[in-house]
Short mmCIF file of C-alpha atoms in Angstrom, two decimals:
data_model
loop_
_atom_site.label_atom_id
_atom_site.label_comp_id
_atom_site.label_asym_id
_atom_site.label_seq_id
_atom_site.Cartn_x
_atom_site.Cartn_y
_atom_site.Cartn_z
CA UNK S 1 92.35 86.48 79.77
CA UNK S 2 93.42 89.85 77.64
CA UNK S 3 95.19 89.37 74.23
CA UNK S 4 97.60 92.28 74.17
CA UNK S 5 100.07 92.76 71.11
CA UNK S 6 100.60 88.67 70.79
CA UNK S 7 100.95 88.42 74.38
CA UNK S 8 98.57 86.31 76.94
CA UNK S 9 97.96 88.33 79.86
CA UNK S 10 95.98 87.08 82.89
CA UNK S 11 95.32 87.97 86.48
CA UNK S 12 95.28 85.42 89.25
CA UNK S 13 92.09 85.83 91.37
CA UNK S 14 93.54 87.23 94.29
CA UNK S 15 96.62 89.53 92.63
CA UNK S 16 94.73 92.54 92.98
CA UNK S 17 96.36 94.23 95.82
CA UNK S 18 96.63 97.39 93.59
CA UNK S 19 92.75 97.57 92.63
CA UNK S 20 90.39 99.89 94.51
CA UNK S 21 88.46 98.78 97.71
CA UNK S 22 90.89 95.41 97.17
CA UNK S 23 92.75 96.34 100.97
CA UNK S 24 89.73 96.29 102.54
CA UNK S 25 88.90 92.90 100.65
CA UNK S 26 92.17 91.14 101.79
CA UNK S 27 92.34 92.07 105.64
CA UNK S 28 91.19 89.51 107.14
CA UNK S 29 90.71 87.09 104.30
CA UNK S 30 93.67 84.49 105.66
CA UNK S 31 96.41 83.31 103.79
CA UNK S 32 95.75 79.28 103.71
CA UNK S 33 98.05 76.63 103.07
CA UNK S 34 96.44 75.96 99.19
CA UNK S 35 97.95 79.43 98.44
CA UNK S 36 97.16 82.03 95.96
CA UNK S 37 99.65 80.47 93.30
CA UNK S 38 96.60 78.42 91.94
CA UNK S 39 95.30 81.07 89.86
CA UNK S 40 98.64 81.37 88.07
CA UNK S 41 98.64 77.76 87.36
CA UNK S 42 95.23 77.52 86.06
CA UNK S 43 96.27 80.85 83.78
CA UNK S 44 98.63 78.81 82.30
CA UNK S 45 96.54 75.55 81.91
CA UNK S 46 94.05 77.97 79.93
CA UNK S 47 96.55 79.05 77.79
CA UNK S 48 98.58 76.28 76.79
CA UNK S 49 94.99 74.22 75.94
CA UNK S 50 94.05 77.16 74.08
CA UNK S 51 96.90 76.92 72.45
CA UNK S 52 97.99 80.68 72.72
CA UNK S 53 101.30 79.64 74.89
CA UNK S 54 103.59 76.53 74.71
CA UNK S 55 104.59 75.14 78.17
CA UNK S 56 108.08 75.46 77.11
CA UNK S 57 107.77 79.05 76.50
CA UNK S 58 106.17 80.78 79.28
CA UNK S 59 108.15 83.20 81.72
CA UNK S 60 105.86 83.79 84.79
CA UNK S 61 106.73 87.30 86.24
CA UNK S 62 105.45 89.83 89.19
CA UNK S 63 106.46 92.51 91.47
CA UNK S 64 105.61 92.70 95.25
CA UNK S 65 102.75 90.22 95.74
CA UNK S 66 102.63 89.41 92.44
CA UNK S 67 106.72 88.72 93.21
CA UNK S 68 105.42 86.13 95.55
CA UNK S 69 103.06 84.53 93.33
CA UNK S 70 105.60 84.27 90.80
CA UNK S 71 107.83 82.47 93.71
CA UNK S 72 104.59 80.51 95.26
CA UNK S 73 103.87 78.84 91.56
CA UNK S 74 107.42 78.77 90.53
CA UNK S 75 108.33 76.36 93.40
CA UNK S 76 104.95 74.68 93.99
CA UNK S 77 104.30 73.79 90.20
CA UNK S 78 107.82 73.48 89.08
CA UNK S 79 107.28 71.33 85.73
CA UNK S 80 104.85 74.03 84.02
CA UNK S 81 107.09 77.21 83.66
CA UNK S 82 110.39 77.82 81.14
CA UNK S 83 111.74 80.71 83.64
CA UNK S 84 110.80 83.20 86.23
CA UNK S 85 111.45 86.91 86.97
CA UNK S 86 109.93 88.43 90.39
CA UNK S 87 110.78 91.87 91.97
CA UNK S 88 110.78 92.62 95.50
CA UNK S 89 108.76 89.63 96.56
CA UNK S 90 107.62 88.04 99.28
CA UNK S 91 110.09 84.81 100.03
CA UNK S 92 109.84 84.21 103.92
CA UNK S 93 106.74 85.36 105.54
CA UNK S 94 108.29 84.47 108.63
CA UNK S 95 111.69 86.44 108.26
CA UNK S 96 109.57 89.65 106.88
CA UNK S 97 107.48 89.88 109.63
CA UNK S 98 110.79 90.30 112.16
CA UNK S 99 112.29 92.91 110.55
CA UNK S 100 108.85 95.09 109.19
CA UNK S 101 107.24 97.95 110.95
CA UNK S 102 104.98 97.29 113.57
CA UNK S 103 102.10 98.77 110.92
CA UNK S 104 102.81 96.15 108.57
CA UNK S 105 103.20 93.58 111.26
CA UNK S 106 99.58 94.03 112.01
CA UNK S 107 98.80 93.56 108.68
CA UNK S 108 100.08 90.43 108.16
CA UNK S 109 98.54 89.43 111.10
CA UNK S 110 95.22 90.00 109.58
CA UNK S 111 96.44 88.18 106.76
CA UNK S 112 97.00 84.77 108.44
CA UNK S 113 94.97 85.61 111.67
CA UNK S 114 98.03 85.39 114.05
CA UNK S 115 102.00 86.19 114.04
CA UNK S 116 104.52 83.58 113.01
CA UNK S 117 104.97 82.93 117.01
CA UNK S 118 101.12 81.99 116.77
CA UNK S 119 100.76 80.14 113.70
CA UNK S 120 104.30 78.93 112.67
CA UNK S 121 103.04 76.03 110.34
CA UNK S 122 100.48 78.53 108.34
CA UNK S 123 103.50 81.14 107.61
CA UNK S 124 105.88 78.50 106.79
CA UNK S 125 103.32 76.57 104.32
CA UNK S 126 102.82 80.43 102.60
CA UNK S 127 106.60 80.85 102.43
CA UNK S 128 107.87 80.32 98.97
CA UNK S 129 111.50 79.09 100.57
CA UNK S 130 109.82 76.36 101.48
CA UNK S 131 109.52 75.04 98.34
CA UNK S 132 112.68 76.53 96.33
CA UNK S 133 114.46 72.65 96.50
CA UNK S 134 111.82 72.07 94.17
CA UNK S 135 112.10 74.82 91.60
CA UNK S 136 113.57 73.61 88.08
CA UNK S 137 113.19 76.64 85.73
CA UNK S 138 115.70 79.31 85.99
CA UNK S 139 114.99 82.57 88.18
CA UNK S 140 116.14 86.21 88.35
CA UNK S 141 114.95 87.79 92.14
CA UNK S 142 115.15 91.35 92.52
CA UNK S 143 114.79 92.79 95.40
CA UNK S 144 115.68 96.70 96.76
CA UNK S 145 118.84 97.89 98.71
CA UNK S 146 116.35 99.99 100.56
CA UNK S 147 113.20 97.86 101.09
CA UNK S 148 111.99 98.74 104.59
CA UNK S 149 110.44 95.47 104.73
CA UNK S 150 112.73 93.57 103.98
CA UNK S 151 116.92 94.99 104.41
CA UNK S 152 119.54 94.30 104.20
CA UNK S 153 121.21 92.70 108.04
CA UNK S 154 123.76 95.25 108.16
CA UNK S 155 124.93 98.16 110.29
CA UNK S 156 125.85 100.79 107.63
CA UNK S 157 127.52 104.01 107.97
CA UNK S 158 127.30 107.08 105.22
CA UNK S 159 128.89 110.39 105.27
CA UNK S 160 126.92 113.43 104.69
CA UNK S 161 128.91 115.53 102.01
CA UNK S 162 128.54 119.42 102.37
CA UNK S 163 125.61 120.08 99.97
CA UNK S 164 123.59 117.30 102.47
CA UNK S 165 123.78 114.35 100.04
CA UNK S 166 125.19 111.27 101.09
CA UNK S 167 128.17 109.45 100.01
CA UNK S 168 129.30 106.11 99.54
CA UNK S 169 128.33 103.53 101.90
CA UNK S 170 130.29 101.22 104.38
CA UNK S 171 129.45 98.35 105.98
CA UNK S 172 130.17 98.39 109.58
CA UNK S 173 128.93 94.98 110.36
CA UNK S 174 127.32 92.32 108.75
CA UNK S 175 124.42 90.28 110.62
CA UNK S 176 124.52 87.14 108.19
CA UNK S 177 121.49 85.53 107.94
CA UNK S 178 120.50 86.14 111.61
CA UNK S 179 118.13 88.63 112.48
CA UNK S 180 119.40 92.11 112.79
CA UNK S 181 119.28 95.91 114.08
CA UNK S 182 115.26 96.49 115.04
CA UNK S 183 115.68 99.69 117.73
CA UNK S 184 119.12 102.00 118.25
CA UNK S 185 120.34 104.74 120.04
CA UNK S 186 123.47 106.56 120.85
CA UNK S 187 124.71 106.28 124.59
CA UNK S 188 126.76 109.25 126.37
CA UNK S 189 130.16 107.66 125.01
CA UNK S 190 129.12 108.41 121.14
CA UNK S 191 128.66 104.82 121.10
CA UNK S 192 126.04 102.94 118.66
CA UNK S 193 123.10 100.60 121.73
CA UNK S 194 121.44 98.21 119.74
CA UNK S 195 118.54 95.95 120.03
CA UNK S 196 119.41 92.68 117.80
CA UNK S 197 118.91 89.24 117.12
CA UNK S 198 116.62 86.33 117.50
CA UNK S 199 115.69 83.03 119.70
CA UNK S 200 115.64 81.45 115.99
CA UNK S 201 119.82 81.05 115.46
CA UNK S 202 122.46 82.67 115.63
CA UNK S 203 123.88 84.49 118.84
CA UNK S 204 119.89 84.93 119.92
CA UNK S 205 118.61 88.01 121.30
CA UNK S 206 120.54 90.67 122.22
CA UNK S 207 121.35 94.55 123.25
CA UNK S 208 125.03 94.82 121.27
CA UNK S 209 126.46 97.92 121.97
CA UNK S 210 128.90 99.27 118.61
CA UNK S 211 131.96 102.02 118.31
CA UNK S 212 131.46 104.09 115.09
CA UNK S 213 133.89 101.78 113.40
CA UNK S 214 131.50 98.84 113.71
CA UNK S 215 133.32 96.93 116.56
CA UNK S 216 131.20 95.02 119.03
CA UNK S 217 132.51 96.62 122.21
CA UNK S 218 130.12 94.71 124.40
CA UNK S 219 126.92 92.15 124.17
CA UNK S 220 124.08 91.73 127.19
CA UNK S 221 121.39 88.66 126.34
CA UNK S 222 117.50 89.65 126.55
CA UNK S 223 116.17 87.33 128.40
CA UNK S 224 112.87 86.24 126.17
CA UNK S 225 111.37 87.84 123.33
CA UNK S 226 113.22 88.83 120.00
CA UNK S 227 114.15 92.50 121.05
CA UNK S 228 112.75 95.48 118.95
CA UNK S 229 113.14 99.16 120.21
CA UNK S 230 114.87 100.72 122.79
CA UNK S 231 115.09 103.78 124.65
CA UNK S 232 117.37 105.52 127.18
CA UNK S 233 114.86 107.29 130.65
CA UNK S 234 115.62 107.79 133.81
CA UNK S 235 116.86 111.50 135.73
CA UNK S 236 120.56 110.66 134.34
CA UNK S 237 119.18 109.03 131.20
CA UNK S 238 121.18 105.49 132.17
CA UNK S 239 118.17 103.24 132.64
CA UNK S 240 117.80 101.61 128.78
CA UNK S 241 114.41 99.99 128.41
CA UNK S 242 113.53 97.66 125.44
CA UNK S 243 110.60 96.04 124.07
CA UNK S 244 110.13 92.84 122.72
CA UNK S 245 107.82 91.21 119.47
CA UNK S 246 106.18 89.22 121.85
CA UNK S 247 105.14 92.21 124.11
CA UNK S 248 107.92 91.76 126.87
CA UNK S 249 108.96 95.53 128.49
CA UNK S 250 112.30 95.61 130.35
#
């Protein structure tokens, strides 16, 4: 625990993804269902019965992982926090993993020693959404337009201005909350071939082909697998092949 300028600051035991040597550390070492929230709870047991904090008072607060702490404790010890704050945190473990790179899918499967598709009860128990029906104090989430990890489900469109900056964005269409765009390419019509959607909801998994204006001009179902890239080969280039997250090639 470090005093700094009237302020109790503390680290939870395994917030230390920014340390030296600490990747290394964490590969491998699984995420279990007791969570890493419980060093943020006893933080604030230590202070509040040292009588440096009042429960009333304290604002728990984090960025990235320590975002998901902030989420983990805020919904999974409701009664001991006056407020939260966390920046581009981890909320769905599950719904991360689909739309990350295949790098970071790795990692996380390091993390919890399987994918979601493997070990759907581990990722959902590690999922802060699944305990946000409990949370009581008030929270601010932040999270980037631009997060690779996590974006937006949109098909966006931006025009290049003349000095190669881009301009203001439109939204050509909006996924929802169902999975969207992993892989795209253009075909020989200028049209946008897309690999989207999921087995999970929604209109499932898909190749949705796009005109520039955003309309769906036609929609062919993948067969298993949530789809991720695809790619045009063949002599005439007209053969589209696409993969799949649970290593299906068609």
């Amino acid at each position: 625990l470090e005093l700094d300028k009237g302020r109790a600051r503390g680290q939870p035991r395994h917030a230390i993804a920014r340390q030296p040597g600490t990747r290394q550390r964490r590969v491998g070492q699984k995420v279990t269902r007791r969570g890493h929230h419980h060093g943020s709870v006893q933080l604030q047991l230590v202070q509040v019965a040292s009588g440096i904090a009042r429960p009333s008072k304290i604002l728990l607060t984090g960025w990235s992982y320590g975002g998901y702490l902030t989420l983990q404790a805020l919904g999974r010890a409701p009664d001991l926090w006056a407020g939260g704050m966390a920046g581009i945190a981890i909320a769905d473990w599950g719904l991360m993993y689909e739309d990350q790179n295949e790098g970071l899918r790795r990692y996380q499967q390091a993390l919890f020693g399987g994918s979601p598709s493997d070990l759907p009860a581990e990722h959902r128990a590690a999922s802060p959404i699944s305990y946000s029906a409990n949370v009581q104090a008030p929270v601010l989430v932040i999270q980037g337009a631009n997060d690779t990890r996590c974006p937006p489900r949109q098909l966006r469109a931006y025009p290049v201005r003349e000095d190669g900056t881009l301009g203001p964005v439109t939204v050509l269409h909006d996924f929802g909350p169902w999975r969207g765009i992993d892989g795209m390419r253009w075909n020989a019509q200028g049209q946008i071939v897309a690999t989207c959607g999921s087995a999970k909801g929604g209109p499932g998994p898909r190749i949705a082909i796009f005109a520039t204006d955003g309309a769906v001009v036609e929609e062919h179902p993948v067969p298993a697998g949530d789809p991720t890239n695809c790619s045009f080969t063949g002599s005439d280039w007209r053969t589209l092949f696409v993969t799949t997250l649970d290593g299906h090639l068609y």
